[in-house]
Structures are given as C-alpha cells and as structure tokens.
Amino acid sequence: MAIATVNPTSGKTEMIIEPHTRDEVLDRIGQAAAAAATLRTTTFAQRAEWMRRAADFLDDQASGLAELITVEMGKPIAQSLAEVRKSARAMRFYADKAELFLADAPLHDPSAVNASRAWTRYEPLGVILAVMPWNYPLWQVIRFAAPALMAGNAGVLKHASNVPQCAMALDSLFDNAGFPAGSLRTLLIGGADVAEVIADPRIAAVTLTGSEPAGRSVASIAGQHIKKAVLELGGSDPFIVLRSADVAAAAETAVRARVGNNGQSCIAGKRFIVHTDVYDEFAQEFTRLMAELTVGDPLDPTTDVGPLATEAGREDLVELVEDARAKGATILTGGHAPDRPGWFYAPTVIADLPDDARLIQEEAFGPVASLYRARDDDDALRLANQTGFGLSSAVWTTDADQERRFVAELDAGAVFINGMTVSYQELPFGGIKRSGYGRELAAVGQREFCNLKTVWKA
Ligand code: NAP
C-alpha cells in the first residue's frame, strides 16, 4: 500500500510520500532510544511541563489539524475538532496523574516476607513501537503516547499508510514541546516492514490497534522475540434494548453509536438486539432517524456522515450487505453507495438476517446496522455473545435485576448502561476474545508498558 493522502471525499490522490529507507528507520529508532535514555532520568514534573505544552500546541493548531484529519480520512469536521480537543485533554490528564498512577506502593506486612521494608515501583521499559490505525489518526496515537512518555518511555510510530500527514505532525509535536528529541518518532514504513522493527533489540514492546490479521501477525512476531504486546482489535459490539428501556432515547443514541466517525469505530454499536415487545417501535424510530441523516462533504459542518476512509473499506462493506441481501435479509433503509465521487455509503439498517449471514459474525466497518429480535433476556444475551469479538457493549434497561445480570454475563471488555460506548481517559479500555488483550487508558493502561519492580530490604 502506497504511503499517500487520498482524499476519500473526491477519491483523488493529494500527496504521495516516499517511505523511509532502512537506514533512516534504523536512525530513527536510534533517536528514540537516545530519547528514552534521557527521559528515564527526568522527573514527572519536568515531563508534565512538556506534556502540557504539547497539549497547548494541539489546542492552538486545532482547526488546521482537524482539517488535515478530515482531508486524510473523511471524518466530519466537527468530530475531527472534537478528536483534537480530546487528545489535548488526555495529555493534560496524564500530566496531572502519572506520578500518582506510578507511585511506589509499600507492602503492608513486610515482616511476613522477612523484610524491614518491601515495596513495588514502576519503571519505564524503553522504546515502545506503536502500530496505529487511521480511524482516529490523532487520538489513537495520543492515548498511547501521553501515558507512555509520562512514564518515561519513548515511542516509535508506524501509522496507517493513508494518514501520513497526521503521522508527520505527530513526529514533531513532542520535540517542539521540549521533550528530548526523538521521544516520539514516526517511521514511514509499510506493514511488511514492521517485523524487522519489532526484532530490533532497542524496541522493548509493541502496541497495535487495528484489524485481527495485523494483530495476529504483530503478536506472533513479538512472541518470537519475547516482547510484550498490547492488542486493540476489532469489535462488533451489541447495543441491547430491553423491555423496560426508554425506547425513543435508545433509538436516538443508537444512531450516534452506529454512525459516529462514519461508522468506522471499533466501539461503535454494530448489532442492535431488541426485546420483541419493543422491537417494532425501536426498529421504526431507528430506521427513520438513520434515513434522515445528511450524507455529504465532511468539511461541510451540516454533514452527519462523510465517506469511508478507503475504497477497499467500502468494498468490504458492500460485500457484507450484498451477502445479507442475497441470503434474504430485509434492507429497511440504505443498502447502496450513492452515485457520486468518493467512497460514500448510505446509512443502512438490515433486519431478518439468516443464521449464515456474514454480518452476524463479521465487523461492519461503516454506517451499516444489523437488527435482531430477541425473544427474551436469555435470547438477547445469546445473540450478544454469539460473535468472536468482545470489545464493548451497551444495554438499555431501567430494571436493576436485569442490569446486574447483563453487566455480569456480557462477554466484553466494557458495559455501558443506558448510553453508548465512548472512550474516556479515565476509563480502562480494551477487549477480550478476538478483540485483543491488554488495556489502554486510566492507570492500568499506563502501567502496561512499565516494569513493575519488587524491592525487598532486610
Ligand atoms: P489494519 O489494516 O490492521 O491497519 C492498522 C495498522 O496496522 C496500520 O498501521 C497498518 O499499516 C498496520 N498493519 C496492517 N497489517 C499489518 C501487518 N501484517 N503487520 C504489521 N502491521 C500491519 O486496520 P484497519 O482496517 O486500517 O483499521 C480498522 C480496524 O482497526 C478495525 O477492525 C477496527 O475495529 C480496529 N480498531 C480497533 C480499535 C480498538 O481500540 N480496539 C480502535 C480503532 C480501530 P498499513 O496502513 O500500512 O497497512
């Protein structure tokens, strides 16, 4: 895949960027390693000052960066701006909290292990490789980089090949804020070159956010080199509406959960599972709202849904919908690509899926919702848990017993009650099953790339 900006709204190639040569890659890893050696000697206060300055840079450049995101991957401009602001907030969060999250923790009864004192401390690991996707070109990187750098690690970034300008903006961000030069270095390389980077002895660990095949490959190479990996992979999250729910509110939120980021979010509600008693009411309202969305130029602030990021991504979505249609599913709205340039797809709702429809098991990465009628609560849980994914989930209910049961029995890394899944820096984020392993964000995410050192003193 060429490293290039192809504007998904027009389909036109705006910029092609030469990949880094092997020597350049080795040099850039060296810069990050030198930065890591310096960073681990700096104080939290010093790193926090640099991190806050970097956050200020993001805020100062917010409108330009937002436009760049929209041009490279097609997100509606208001959402791009929100992504920049959210990234700056996460940077300030870790500037404020890192020292607390990584504080030494005393063992409460050292005499039990024959010590006068015993405690644990967190130390940085060194240079962490981040392999990142295009769907949140800034946020995905910052939610790795802010905690990693505040812990005293450095990073090298292999960003998705279709967002090279965002990748290069990130390359200079931390240097300009005062961090040791090279604290986050972008490597302009393809997926096939990642194996050699993981193998480099200067790389301590790897984090990947992306698809299952990429995760499988990166994790197995990391395993060969006994290097830690965190994997944030795909999802096909259930959005469950039970009999006691506020159906109108659920339908309104369901639309946002499905079409935010043009439907290309790992934590989007993708499968809408509705109790039979409220199914017709929900289906009617949800379909009406999906059909009313404005599809168009993502730089136009009145647009709700822009194009998909790539032509290949749209092709995958078309195949999933056509598979369902051919097998007899009902298309309630959408189900086609509008006749215009760019990689657009109409907001779509599909019901009556037969058991062998690919949409039941596979992730729809675009504005396509599948609807399921649940006979009862047992059936809703069965439908929710029937995929190989386990990222997040949402359940709508006003019944306390139902709430307890679904929180306990949903196979997912998170459950959102009477809302939609969102990622906040305060909340641990990550999945189970084929959605990956490890966590990002909050304290637990920051500790993933630290050495938890036990200290024992006679
Ligand atoms: P992708 O193809 O896996 O790309 C993600 C990153 O991995 C890109 O930088 C890509 O580089 C690289 N890559 C691809 N194949 C690789 C390989 N064999 N070895 C090493 N690196 C490789 O993912 P995508 O289709 O662009 O992104 C969408 C997927 O990401 C969806 O499944 C979505 O659910 C998931 N996602 C998950 C989360 C989460 O937090 N769980 C968040 C966002 C997205 P190139 O661009 O050069 O191919």
Short mmCIF file of C-alpha atoms and ligand atoms in Angstrom, two decimals:
data_model
loop_
_atom_site.label_atom_id
_atom_site.label_comp_id
_atom_site.label_asym_id
_atom_site.label_seq_id
_atom_site.Cartn_x
_atom_site.Cartn_y
_atom_site.Cartn_z
CA MET A 1 0.00 0.00 0.00
CA ALA A 2 1.48 3.38 -1.02
CA ILE A 3 2.05 5.90 1.74
CA ALA A 4 -0.24 8.63 0.48
CA THR A 5 -3.06 11.04 1.22
CA VAL A 6 -6.01 10.00 -0.93
CA ASN A 7 -8.93 12.31 -0.17
CA PRO A 8 -11.87 9.94 0.37
CA THR A 9 -14.38 12.66 -0.46
CA SER A 10 -13.07 13.07 -4.00
CA GLY A 11 -11.11 9.85 -4.47
CA LYS A 12 -8.16 11.98 -5.62
CA THR A 13 -4.57 11.37 -4.56
CA GLU A 14 -3.37 14.59 -2.93
CA MET A 15 0.11 13.60 -1.81
CA ILE A 16 2.42 10.60 -2.16
CA ILE A 17 5.19 10.31 0.41
CA GLU A 18 8.41 8.35 -0.03
CA PRO A 19 8.80 5.71 2.66
CA HIS A 20 11.80 5.91 4.95
CA THR A 21 14.77 3.85 3.81
CA ARG A 22 16.06 1.05 6.03
CA ASP A 23 18.94 3.29 7.18
CA GLU A 24 16.52 6.08 8.01
CA VAL A 25 14.37 3.67 10.02
CA LEU A 26 17.39 2.43 11.99
CA ASP A 27 18.48 6.01 12.61
CA ARG A 28 15.01 6.98 13.82
CA ILE A 29 14.88 4.05 16.23
CA GLY A 30 18.28 5.22 17.47
CA GLN A 31 16.89 8.71 18.09
CA ALA A 32 14.03 7.23 20.10
CA ALA A 33 16.44 5.04 22.09
CA ALA A 34 18.59 8.07 22.93
CA ALA A 35 15.46 9.97 24.00
CA ALA A 36 14.36 7.05 26.19
CA ALA A 37 17.74 7.01 27.94
CA THR A 38 17.33 10.69 28.79
CA LEU A 39 13.64 10.53 29.60
CA ARG A 40 14.06 7.92 32.32
CA THR A 41 16.33 10.35 34.21
CA THR A 42 13.78 13.19 34.12
CA THR A 43 11.20 13.94 36.81
CA PHE A 44 7.43 13.66 36.50
CA ALA A 45 7.24 17.42 36.98
CA GLN A 46 9.55 18.06 34.04
CA ARG A 47 7.71 15.66 31.75
CA ALA A 48 4.36 17.10 32.85
CA GLU A 49 5.51 20.59 31.88
CA TRP A 50 6.48 19.38 28.40
CA MET A 51 3.27 17.36 28.06
CA ARG A 52 1.08 20.37 28.95
CA ARG A 53 2.98 22.45 26.40
CA ALA A 54 2.36 19.79 23.74
CA ALA A 55 -1.35 19.83 24.68
CA ASP A 56 -1.36 23.61 24.25
CA PHE A 57 0.17 23.18 20.78
CA LEU A 58 -2.67 20.83 19.82
CA ASP A 59 -5.26 23.30 21.04
CA ASP A 60 -3.54 26.19 19.27
CA GLN A 61 -3.42 24.24 15.99
CA ALA A 62 -6.81 22.56 16.44
CA SER A 63 -8.57 23.85 13.34
CA GLY A 64 -5.66 23.06 10.98
CA LEU A 65 -5.18 19.59 12.45
CA ALA A 66 -8.92 18.90 12.29
CA GLU A 67 -8.96 19.81 8.61
CA LEU A 68 -5.98 17.53 7.98
CA ILE A 69 -7.77 14.61 9.67
CA THR A 70 -10.89 15.20 7.58
CA VAL A 71 -8.96 15.50 4.33
CA GLU A 72 -6.97 12.32 5.01
CA MET A 73 -9.74 10.03 6.30
CA GLY A 74 -13.10 11.75 5.81
CA LYS A 75 -14.38 12.32 9.36
CA PRO A 76 -16.99 15.13 9.65
CA ILE A 77 -15.11 18.27 10.62
CA ALA A 78 -16.83 18.81 13.99
CA GLN A 79 -15.80 15.29 15.01
CA SER A 80 -12.22 15.93 13.86
CA LEU A 81 -12.10 19.05 16.01
CA ALA A 82 -13.50 17.10 18.96
CA GLU A 83 -10.77 14.49 18.43
CA VAL A 84 -8.04 17.14 18.66
CA ARG A 85 -9.54 18.63 21.84
CA LYS A 86 -9.98 15.20 23.38
CA SER A 87 -6.35 14.34 22.65
CA ALA A 88 -5.19 17.53 24.37
CA ARG A 89 -7.37 16.69 27.40
CA ALA A 90 -5.83 13.22 27.67
CA MET A 91 -2.34 14.73 27.59
CA ARG A 92 -3.21 17.05 30.48
CA PHE A 93 -4.83 14.16 32.34
CA TYR A 94 -1.61 12.13 32.24
CA ALA A 95 0.47 15.22 33.03
CA ASP A 96 -1.63 15.56 36.20
CA LYS A 97 -1.98 11.90 37.15
CA ALA A 98 1.14 9.97 36.07
CA GLU A 99 3.04 10.48 39.32
CA LEU A 100 0.07 9.18 41.29
CA PHE A 101 -0.55 6.22 38.95
CA LEU A 102 3.11 5.18 39.06
CA ALA A 103 3.85 5.90 42.72
CA ASP A 104 5.77 3.37 44.82
CA ALA A 105 3.43 1.05 46.72
CA PRO A 106 4.58 -0.33 50.09
CA LEU A 107 3.91 -3.95 51.03
CA HIS A 108 1.67 -3.73 54.06
CA ASP A 109 3.23 -6.51 56.12
CA PRO A 110 6.95 -6.67 55.17
CA SER A 111 7.76 -8.87 58.19
CA ALA A 112 5.75 -11.67 56.54
CA VAL A 113 8.49 -11.85 53.89
CA ASN A 114 11.34 -11.30 56.37
CA ALA A 115 11.89 -7.72 55.26
CA SER A 116 12.14 -4.48 57.17
CA ARG A 117 10.60 -2.87 54.10
CA ALA A 118 9.25 -4.16 50.79
CA TRP A 119 7.65 -2.19 48.03
CA THR A 120 6.96 -2.02 44.29
CA ARG A 121 7.94 0.67 41.84
CA TYR A 122 7.13 1.29 38.18
CA GLU A 123 9.97 1.92 35.77
CA PRO A 124 9.85 2.72 32.05
CA LEU A 125 10.63 -0.13 29.62
CA GLY A 126 12.38 1.94 26.91
CA VAL A 127 11.21 2.38 23.33
CA ILE A 128 7.69 1.16 22.56
CA LEU A 129 6.56 0.52 18.98
CA ALA A 130 3.02 1.73 18.26
CA VAL A 131 1.27 0.36 15.14
CA MET A 132 -1.79 2.52 14.69
CA PRO A 133 -4.93 2.75 12.52
CA TRP A 134 -6.33 5.67 10.53
CA ASN A 135 -9.78 5.90 12.08
CA TYR A 136 -8.77 8.29 14.89
CA PRO A 137 -5.43 9.41 13.48
CA LEU A 138 -4.59 11.65 16.42
CA TRP A 139 -6.48 10.14 19.36
CA GLN A 140 -5.25 6.58 18.84
CA VAL A 141 -1.65 7.76 18.94
CA ILE A 142 -2.05 10.18 21.83
CA ARG A 143 -3.82 7.65 24.03
CA PHE A 144 -0.68 5.54 23.71
CA ALA A 145 1.93 8.31 23.66
CA ALA A 146 0.72 10.51 26.53
CA PRO A 147 0.86 7.78 29.21
CA ALA A 148 3.98 6.20 27.68
CA LEU A 149 6.01 9.40 27.60
CA MET A 150 4.78 10.46 31.05
CA ALA A 151 6.04 7.09 32.34
CA GLY A 152 9.49 7.89 30.89
CA ASN A 153 9.25 5.71 27.79
CA ALA A 154 9.86 6.86 24.22
CA GLY A 155 7.89 5.69 21.19
CA VAL A 156 8.22 4.90 17.52
CA LEU A 157 5.04 5.21 15.50
CA LYS A 158 4.13 3.15 12.47
CA HIS A 159 0.93 4.89 11.49
CA ALA A 160 -1.56 3.71 8.86
CA SER A 161 -0.30 4.39 5.34
CA ASN A 162 -3.30 6.59 4.43
CA VAL A 163 -2.68 9.24 7.13
CA PRO A 164 0.98 10.20 6.56
CA GLN A 165 0.48 13.91 7.13
CA CYS A 166 -1.11 13.28 10.52
CA ALA A 167 1.79 10.92 11.26
CA MET A 168 4.36 13.61 10.46
CA ALA A 169 2.52 16.23 12.53
CA LEU A 170 2.88 13.86 15.49
CA ASP A 171 6.59 13.34 14.74
CA SER A 172 7.41 16.95 15.62
CA LEU A 173 4.80 17.59 18.34
CA PHE A 174 6.73 16.36 21.37
CA ASP A 175 10.12 17.61 20.19
CA ASN A 176 8.65 21.09 19.81
CA ALA A 177 7.20 20.95 23.32
CA GLY A 178 10.63 20.37 24.88
CA PHE A 179 10.79 16.58 25.21
CA PRO A 180 14.20 15.08 24.33
CA ALA A 181 14.41 14.98 20.51
CA GLY A 182 13.10 11.64 19.25
CA SER A 183 10.72 10.94 22.16
CA LEU A 184 8.11 10.03 19.52
CA ARG A 185 9.50 9.23 16.06
CA THR A 186 7.34 8.40 13.07
CA LEU A 187 8.52 5.58 10.80
CA LEU A 188 7.08 5.91 7.30
CA ILE A 189 7.01 2.19 6.51
CA GLY A 190 4.54 -0.43 5.34
CA GLY A 191 3.08 -3.27 7.40
CA ALA A 192 5.59 -5.72 5.90
CA ASP A 193 8.48 -3.75 7.46
CA VAL A 194 7.11 -3.96 10.99
CA ALA A 195 8.63 -7.39 11.75
CA GLU A 196 12.17 -6.05 11.50
CA VAL A 197 11.34 -3.14 13.79
CA ILE A 198 9.87 -5.47 16.44
CA ALA A 199 13.03 -7.60 16.21
CA ASP A 200 15.32 -4.61 16.77
CA PRO A 201 16.89 -5.04 20.22
CA ARG A 202 16.21 -1.38 21.01
CA ILE A 203 12.44 -1.99 20.86
CA ALA A 204 11.10 -3.13 24.23
CA ALA A 205 7.43 -3.79 23.49
CA VAL A 206 4.68 -3.19 20.94
CA THR A 207 1.11 -1.94 20.95
CA LEU A 208 -1.17 -2.41 17.97
CA THR A 209 -4.61 -1.03 17.28
CA GLY A 210 -6.12 -2.39 14.11
CA SER A 211 -7.54 -5.45 12.44
CA GLU A 212 -7.33 -9.07 13.52
CA PRO A 213 -4.86 -10.14 10.79
CA ALA A 214 -2.47 -7.32 11.72
CA GLY A 215 -2.85 -8.18 15.41
CA ARG A 216 -2.18 -11.85 14.81
CA SER A 217 0.98 -11.08 12.83
CA VAL A 218 2.39 -8.50 15.23
CA ALA A 219 1.64 -10.58 18.33
CA SER A 220 3.28 -13.67 16.91
CA ILE A 221 6.44 -11.76 15.94
CA ALA A 222 6.52 -10.10 19.36
CA GLY A 223 6.12 -13.55 20.90
CA GLN A 224 9.11 -14.89 18.98
CA HIS A 225 11.21 -12.10 20.48
CA ILE A 226 9.62 -12.39 23.95
CA LYS A 227 8.39 -8.81 23.82
CA LYS A 228 5.20 -7.66 25.43
CA ALA A 229 2.28 -6.78 23.15
CA VAL A 230 -1.00 -4.98 23.74
CA LEU A 231 -3.65 -5.59 21.09
CA GLU A 232 -6.72 -3.42 20.48
CA LEU A 233 -8.50 -5.15 17.61
CA GLY A 234 -11.91 -5.12 16.03
CA GLY A 235 -15.32 -5.28 17.59
CA SER A 236 -18.93 -6.00 16.72
CA ASP A 237 -20.47 -4.53 19.82
CA PRO A 238 -24.03 -5.37 20.81
CA PHE A 239 -26.38 -2.49 21.63
CA ILE A 240 -29.19 -4.15 23.58
CA VAL A 241 -32.61 -2.62 24.17
CA LEU A 242 -34.69 -4.44 26.80
CA ARG A 243 -38.41 -4.20 27.51
CA SER A 244 -38.02 -1.67 30.36
CA ALA A 245 -35.89 0.73 28.28
CA ASP A 246 -36.70 4.26 27.21
CA VAL A 247 -37.06 3.21 23.56
CA ALA A 248 -37.06 6.69 22.00
CA ALA A 249 -33.87 7.67 23.83
CA ALA A 250 -32.28 4.34 22.95
CA ALA A 251 -33.08 4.80 19.24
CA GLU A 252 -31.67 8.30 19.20
CA THR A 253 -28.45 7.19 20.92
CA ALA A 254 -28.25 4.08 18.72
CA VAL A 255 -27.92 6.27 15.63
CA ARG A 256 -24.99 8.18 17.11
CA ALA A 257 -23.44 4.91 18.32
CA ARG A 258 -23.59 3.48 14.80
CA VAL A 259 -22.67 6.39 12.53
CA GLY A 260 -20.12 8.39 14.55
CA ASN A 261 -16.83 8.57 12.62
CA ASN A 262 -18.82 7.50 9.52
CA GLY A 263 -19.41 4.15 11.23
CA GLN A 264 -15.69 3.34 11.41
CA SER A 265 -15.18 2.97 15.12
CA CYS A 266 -14.11 -0.22 16.86
CA ILE A 267 -16.51 0.55 19.73
CA ALA A 268 -19.48 1.51 17.56
CA GLY A 269 -22.75 -0.26 18.32
CA LYS A 270 -22.95 -2.59 15.34
CA ARG A 271 -25.56 -5.21 16.27
CA PHE A 272 -28.82 -3.85 17.68
CA ILE A 273 -30.55 -6.52 19.75
CA VAL A 274 -34.06 -5.57 20.78
CA HIS A 275 -36.60 -7.34 23.01
CA THR A 276 -39.55 -8.49 20.91
CA ASP A 277 -42.05 -6.40 22.90
CA VAL A 278 -40.33 -3.14 21.88
CA TYR A 279 -38.72 -4.30 18.64
CA ASP A 280 -41.22 -2.74 16.21
CA GLU A 281 -41.22 0.60 17.99
CA PHE A 282 -37.40 0.70 18.10
CA ALA A 283 -36.96 -0.50 14.51
CA GLN A 284 -39.33 2.13 13.16
CA GLU A 285 -37.75 5.04 15.05
CA PHE A 286 -34.15 3.91 14.47
CA THR A 287 -34.75 3.42 10.73
CA ARG A 288 -36.46 6.80 10.43
CA LEU A 289 -33.53 8.58 12.10
CA MET A 290 -30.91 6.70 10.05
CA ALA A 291 -32.74 7.58 6.81
CA GLU A 292 -32.81 11.28 7.76
CA LEU A 293 -29.03 11.62 8.16
CA THR A 294 -27.25 14.02 5.83
CA VAL A 295 -24.52 12.30 3.82
CA GLY A 296 -22.02 14.60 2.16
CA ASP A 297 -18.79 16.57 2.23
CA PRO A 298 -17.24 16.09 5.67
CA LEU A 299 -15.80 19.62 5.57
CA ASP A 300 -19.38 20.95 5.46
CA PRO A 301 -20.45 21.40 9.11
CA THR A 302 -24.02 20.29 8.33
CA THR A 303 -22.87 16.82 7.20
CA ASP A 304 -23.68 13.90 9.53
CA VAL A 305 -21.96 11.12 7.60
CA GLY A 306 -18.94 11.51 5.31
CA PRO A 307 -17.22 8.95 3.09
CA LEU A 308 -15.49 5.78 4.20
CA ALA A 309 -11.75 6.26 4.51
CA THR A 310 -10.71 3.95 1.68
CA GLU A 311 -12.13 2.40 -1.45
CA ALA A 312 -11.19 -1.06 -0.13
CA GLY A 313 -13.11 -0.38 3.08
CA ARG A 314 -16.22 0.48 1.11
CA GLU A 315 -15.81 -2.64 -0.99
CA ASP A 316 -15.70 -4.79 2.17
CA LEU A 317 -18.91 -3.15 3.41
CA VAL A 318 -20.68 -3.59 0.06
CA GLU A 319 -19.80 -7.29 0.14
CA LEU A 320 -21.24 -7.74 3.64
CA VAL A 321 -24.52 -6.04 2.71
CA GLU A 322 -24.85 -7.90 -0.59
CA ASP A 323 -24.20 -11.20 1.17
CA ALA A 324 -27.08 -10.45 3.58
CA ARG A 325 -29.38 -9.29 0.77
CA ALA A 326 -28.67 -12.39 -1.32
CA LYS A 327 -29.47 -14.61 1.67
CA GLY A 328 -32.88 -12.98 2.15
CA ALA A 329 -32.33 -10.26 4.78
CA THR A 330 -34.58 -7.17 4.74
CA ILE A 331 -32.97 -3.80 3.98
CA LEU A 332 -35.03 -1.25 5.94
CA THR A 333 -33.10 1.76 4.66
CA GLY A 334 -29.94 2.38 2.60
CA GLY A 335 -28.14 -0.62 1.19
CA HIS A 336 -26.38 1.23 -1.62
CA ALA A 337 -23.47 3.52 -2.44
CA PRO A 338 -24.68 6.97 -3.54
CA ASP A 339 -23.90 7.89 -7.13
CA ARG A 340 -21.14 10.44 -6.53
CA PRO A 341 -17.34 10.56 -6.43
CA GLY A 342 -15.61 9.40 -3.25
CA TRP A 343 -16.14 6.37 -1.03
CA PHE A 344 -19.62 7.11 0.32
CA TYR A 345 -22.13 4.54 1.58
CA ALA A 346 -25.71 5.28 2.61
CA PRO A 347 -26.66 4.78 6.29
CA THR A 348 -28.20 1.32 6.29
CA VAL A 349 -30.41 -0.77 8.57
CA ILE A 350 -30.77 -4.52 7.90
CA ALA A 351 -33.19 -6.88 9.63
CA ASP A 352 -34.21 -10.56 9.43
CA LEU A 353 -30.65 -11.81 8.99
CA PRO A 354 -30.43 -15.55 8.32
CA ASP A 355 -28.04 -17.53 10.52
CA ASP A 356 -25.42 -17.80 7.80
CA ALA A 357 -25.24 -14.07 7.02
CA ARG A 358 -21.66 -12.84 7.36
CA LEU A 359 -22.90 -9.72 9.16
CA ILE A 360 -23.74 -11.84 12.21
CA GLN A 361 -20.09 -12.78 12.77
CA GLU A 362 -18.08 -10.10 10.97
CA GLU A 363 -17.43 -6.47 11.77
CA ALA A 364 -19.27 -3.90 9.62
CA PHE A 365 -16.80 -1.01 9.47
CA GLY A 366 -19.14 1.66 8.12
CA PRO A 367 -22.67 3.02 8.66
CA VAL A 368 -24.45 -0.35 8.48
CA ALA A 369 -26.58 -1.53 11.41
CA SER A 370 -27.99 -5.01 11.82
CA LEU A 371 -31.18 -5.52 13.83
CA TYR A 372 -32.01 -8.65 15.85
CA ARG A 373 -35.30 -9.55 17.54
CA ALA A 374 -34.71 -11.18 20.96
CA ARG A 375 -37.44 -13.46 22.31
CA ASP A 376 -36.49 -12.72 25.92
CA ASP A 377 -33.49 -11.74 28.04
CA ASP A 378 -31.80 -15.13 27.63
CA ASP A 379 -32.09 -14.80 23.88
CA ALA A 380 -30.70 -11.24 23.99
CA LEU A 381 -27.63 -12.49 25.87
CA ARG A 382 -27.19 -15.40 23.49
CA LEU A 383 -27.31 -13.08 20.47
CA ALA A 384 -24.98 -10.56 22.13
CA ASN A 385 -22.35 -13.16 23.00
CA GLN A 386 -22.50 -15.16 19.77
CA THR A 387 -19.62 -13.38 18.00
CA GLY A 388 -15.90 -13.97 18.39
CA PHE A 389 -15.42 -10.34 19.39
CA GLY A 390 -15.60 -8.96 22.92
CA LEU A 391 -14.71 -5.28 22.87
CA SER A 392 -17.55 -3.32 24.47
CA SER A 393 -21.35 -3.47 24.80
CA ALA A 394 -24.33 -1.31 25.71
CA VAL A 395 -27.52 -2.31 27.45
CA TRP A 396 -30.67 -0.24 27.89
CA THR A 397 -32.83 -1.13 30.88
CA THR A 398 -34.45 0.50 33.89
CA ASP A 399 -34.69 -2.77 35.81
CA ALA A 400 -31.99 -3.26 38.47
CA ASP A 401 -32.01 -7.08 38.29
CA GLN A 402 -31.71 -7.02 34.51
CA GLU A 403 -28.87 -4.51 34.79
CA ARG A 404 -26.94 -6.74 37.23
CA ARG A 405 -27.44 -9.79 35.04
CA PHE A 406 -26.29 -8.16 31.79
CA VAL A 407 -23.30 -6.49 33.42
CA ALA A 408 -22.20 -9.90 34.70
CA GLU A 409 -22.99 -12.03 31.65
CA LEU A 410 -21.98 -9.93 28.64
CA ASP A 411 -18.67 -11.16 27.18
CA ALA A 412 -17.00 -7.80 26.68
CA GLY A 413 -14.27 -5.52 27.99
CA ALA A 414 -16.89 -2.93 28.99
CA VAL A 415 -20.62 -2.49 29.53
CA PHE A 416 -22.29 0.90 29.14
CA ILE A 417 -25.75 1.13 30.75
CA ASN A 418 -28.34 3.39 29.13
CA GLY A 419 -25.74 5.02 26.93
CA MET A 420 -23.28 4.29 24.13
CA THR A 421 -19.67 3.21 24.45
CA VAL A 422 -17.20 6.05 24.40
CA SER A 423 -13.54 6.15 25.38
CA TYR A 424 -12.53 8.50 28.18
CA GLN A 425 -9.01 8.75 29.53
CA GLU A 426 -10.41 7.95 32.99
CA LEU A 427 -11.83 4.56 31.91
CA PRO A 428 -9.74 1.44 31.17
CA PHE A 429 -10.24 0.43 27.53
CA GLY A 430 -9.73 -2.94 25.84
CA GLY A 431 -11.33 -6.20 24.89
CA ILE A 432 -11.45 -9.95 25.32
CA LYS A 433 -11.74 -12.84 22.85
CA ARG A 434 -10.67 -11.81 19.32
CA SER A 435 -10.88 -8.11 20.22
CA GLY A 436 -7.42 -8.39 21.74
CA TYR A 437 -5.74 -8.21 25.12
CA GLY A 438 -4.23 -5.68 27.47
CA ARG A 439 -5.73 -2.34 28.36
CA GLU A 440 -5.21 1.27 27.40
CA LEU A 441 -6.10 4.45 29.28
CA ALA A 442 -6.58 5.13 33.01
CA ALA A 443 -3.86 3.89 35.41
CA VAL A 444 -3.90 0.32 34.14
CA GLY A 445 -3.13 1.43 30.58
CA GLN A 446 -0.13 3.44 31.69
CA ARG A 447 1.25 0.52 33.69
CA GLU A 448 1.16 -1.86 30.67
CA PHE A 449 4.49 -0.52 29.45
CA CYS A 450 6.27 -0.30 32.78
CA ASN A 451 8.47 -2.74 34.66
CA LEU A 452 6.77 -3.42 37.98
CA LYS A 453 9.90 -3.85 40.10
CA THR A 454 9.66 -5.51 43.51
CA VAL A 455 12.13 -4.24 46.11
CA TRP A 456 12.93 -6.23 49.29
CA LYS A 457 15.13 -4.90 52.08
CA ALA A 458 16.45 -6.96 55.01
P1 NAP B 1 -5.25 -2.58 9.79
O1 NAP B 1 -5.26 -2.85 8.35
O2 NAP B 1 -4.93 -3.68 10.72
O3 NAP B 1 -4.23 -1.38 10.00
C1 NAP B 1 -3.87 -0.93 11.28
C2 NAP B 1 -2.37 -0.69 11.31
O4 NAP B 1 -1.68 -1.95 11.20
C3 NAP B 1 -1.86 0.15 10.14
O5 NAP B 1 -0.80 0.94 10.59
C4 NAP B 1 -1.38 -0.89 9.17
O6 NAP B 1 -0.43 -0.42 8.26
C5 NAP B 1 -0.79 -1.91 10.09
N1 NAP B 1 -0.71 -3.25 9.56
C6 NAP B 1 -1.58 -3.87 8.72
N2 NAP B 1 -1.19 -5.14 8.50
C7 NAP B 1 -0.05 -5.33 9.21
C8 NAP B 1 0.82 -6.43 9.41
N3 NAP B 1 0.60 -7.62 8.85
N4 NAP B 1 1.89 -6.27 10.21
C9 NAP B 1 2.12 -5.11 10.82
N5 NAP B 1 1.33 -4.02 10.68
C10 NAP B 1 0.25 -4.14 9.89
O7 NAP B 1 -6.61 -2.00 10.32
P2 NAP B 1 -7.63 -1.09 9.53
O8 NAP B 1 -8.51 -1.98 8.77
O9 NAP B 1 -6.94 0.01 8.86
O10 NAP B 1 -8.38 -0.47 10.81
C11 NAP B 1 -9.60 -0.86 11.19
C12 NAP B 1 -9.57 -1.96 12.24
O11 NAP B 1 -9.00 -1.45 13.44
C13 NAP B 1 -10.97 -2.38 12.60
O12 NAP B 1 -11.03 -3.76 12.77
C14 NAP B 1 -11.19 -1.67 13.93
O13 NAP B 1 -12.21 -2.26 14.71
C15 NAP B 1 -9.86 -1.74 14.54
N6 NAP B 1 -9.73 -0.73 15.61
C16 NAP B 1 -9.66 -1.16 16.90
C17 NAP B 1 -9.58 -0.25 17.94
C18 NAP B 1 -9.51 -0.69 19.38
O14 NAP B 1 -9.14 0.11 20.22
N7 NAP B 1 -9.83 -1.93 19.71
C19 NAP B 1 -9.58 1.12 17.64
C20 NAP B 1 -9.64 1.52 16.32
C21 NAP B 1 -9.72 0.57 15.30
P3 NAP B 1 -0.82 -0.05 6.72
O15 NAP B 1 -1.80 1.08 6.80
O16 NAP B 1 0.46 0.31 6.13
O17 NAP B 1 -1.44 -1.29 6.15
#
